[in-house]
Amino acid sequence: MAEKFQSKSGFILASIGAAVGLGNALRFPGLCAKYGGGAFLLIYSVALVVLGLPLLNAEIALGRKIKGGAPKCMLSLKRKGEAFGWASCINSVFTALIYAGLAGWIIATAVTAVPLCLTAPALTDTEISGFFFNDILSARNDGVISGFSLLVAGCIIAAWVLMFLCLKGGAKSLSKAAKFTVAIPITLLMFLAVRGLLYNNSSQALAALFVPDFSKLSSPELWLTALGQVFFSLSIVVGIMPAYGSYLPEGTNIFKCSLCIAAADFFVSVLASVVLFTTLYGCGLQSEIGASGIITAFAVYPVAISRLFGGATALNGVVGALFYSSLAMMAVQSAVSMLEAFLNPFSEQRGKPKKRIAAIVCLCGAPITLIFATTAAPTVVDISDRFINFYNVLLLGIAECLIIGTSKQTCALADEINKFTKKLKMPKRAFGASIKFLSPAVLISLTLYEIFRLATQGLCYPLWLQIAFGWGLSFSVFTLPLLLVTKITPRNIWRRKKLHP
């Protein structure tokens, strides 16, 4: 591949931009609140080191060694591994669609931040919390489409335009954009965290966040969610890190870079959780904890911002507009990273210009994501997030661990990780044990539990939404790769019919 990051810092920034996104600022704190705070954080922290770091290093090292995306990397390990590499890439495209919709939500919230903060003194915390879903989106909990927000639709289209502009710039654009999509949101989250700590019962909120309730550790759903979040949050098993690794300059210390990425990822997740927990407890919004971590965060952040500087409503509005604008940049960066995982290998396989493919994907993706401007949007987010970022990530994680772990190149991969290290190295035995045994065993156990839970309890969503945005998407992720591996295209089918009528 011709594209390269200009420096090690450019790679780290772009990788942090990919890893540190809405999963940290919105999804992680909401899930942390839903699943007991300290217990969730404890499992996540251990899993990050034991499961997440080895796989993160493996993907980056594979990308640099093979000089290709996930399909090429998996093919180099196993003859039939290419299909699973494509499945990761397609799953990333669907995640990008979710992020594009959420970016539209965030931009719409940024546009209305100043008016909301100016009227906030006359509103209750509950009214502010429900402002976006009740007043802008007119959302329904039953998944019925009975309305359409032109404001949100326009903001979604704007998000796709920004995504295309970033994709046009390639690796250089990704590292430059990350300087803003990482630094600005973190700075503003710090301000919100300080404000949250000033609430009278902030110590109670911090205790709920950091002190584990060990009785909750018996919940299999808690383990499933926390472990799944590690893979989602670090952007592993979704094709991003092999692609970024292929852009990596020779001589880069992979292990050191991965530690920086994981540390930044963990720091932002905890920082965002401090904001959410202190606001929940300070404003009495515990009832706003929903089934989706993303939905919970959308309900809580407006309250934190509108109460940031007390009666200085105009200042609150300015900070709110800045915060949501920076959060929108974070969402766009995450979506671009997801699309990048697919575009490069697809462009290389088909021999087509990446910019043209990016334009086609954006033109096709924009109309699909307008579903996020309807009254059914929150339900669609819940379903698609559960299937794409939960179930699919679990299955893809199992496949990737088995492919890497059973390959003869596992030891060589550890050597590639430590190739330019000095004192700080990835322990080979720990790396092999995690990839070969621990990660697949944990992921398989959790998947079997979730299959049992689905068989006994089912899903409480409308059937047509389950099929369209759940089962249908998962089916596509694991069947479309077969077409890519066999290189079947509509043009080839037409030619075959013409030759053999």
GROMACS .gro file of N, CA and C in nm, residues 409-419 426-428 431:
model
   45
  409GLN      N    1   0.263  -1.897   1.263
  409GLN     CA    2   0.331  -1.768   1.271
  409GLN      C    3   0.309  -1.694   1.402
  410THR      N    4   0.245  -1.758   1.500
  410THR     CA    5   0.215  -1.690   1.626
  410THR      C    6   0.343  -1.641   1.695
  411CYS      N    7   0.444  -1.726   1.701
  411CYS     CA    8   0.572  -1.685   1.764
  411CYS      C    9   0.640  -1.575   1.683
  412ALA      N   10   0.632  -1.587   1.551
  412ALA     CA   11   0.691  -1.483   1.465
  412ALA      C   12   0.620  -1.350   1.484
  413LEU      N   13   0.491  -1.356   1.517
  413LEU     CA   14   0.414  -1.234   1.541
  413LEU      C   15   0.461  -1.164   1.668
  414ALA      N   16   0.491  -1.244   1.771
  414ALA     CA   17   0.546  -1.186   1.895
  414ALA      C   18   0.681  -1.120   1.868
  415ASP      N   19   0.761  -1.181   1.781
  415ASP     CA   20   0.890  -1.121   1.744
  415ASP      C   21   0.871  -0.991   1.669
  416GLU      N   22   0.767  -0.985   1.584
  416GLU     CA   23   0.737  -0.863   1.509
  416GLU      C   24   0.697  -0.749   1.603
  417ILE      N   25   0.622  -0.784   1.708
  417ILE     CA   26   0.581  -0.685   1.809
  417ILE      C   27   0.703  -0.627   1.879
  418ASN      N   28   0.796  -0.714   1.914
  418ASN     CA   29   0.915  -0.672   1.990
  418ASN      C   30   1.034  -0.634   1.901
  419LYS      N   31   1.011  -0.621   1.772
  419LYS     CA   32   1.119  -0.602   1.675
  419LYS      C   33   1.205  -0.479   1.704
  426MET      N   34   0.673  -0.720   2.489
  426MET     CA   35   0.557  -0.805   2.507
  426MET      C   36   0.603  -0.945   2.547
  427PRO      N   37   0.562  -0.993   2.667
  427PRO     CA   38   0.603  -1.129   2.710
  427PRO      C   39   0.547  -1.234   2.614
  428LYS      N   40   0.633  -1.315   2.555
  428LYS     CA   41   0.591  -1.411   2.452
  428LYS      C   42   0.495  -1.516   2.506
  431PHE      N   43   0.158  -1.360   2.577
  431PHE     CA   44   0.095  -1.329   2.449
  431PHE      C   45   0.033  -1.455   2.388
   0.00000   0.00000   0.00000
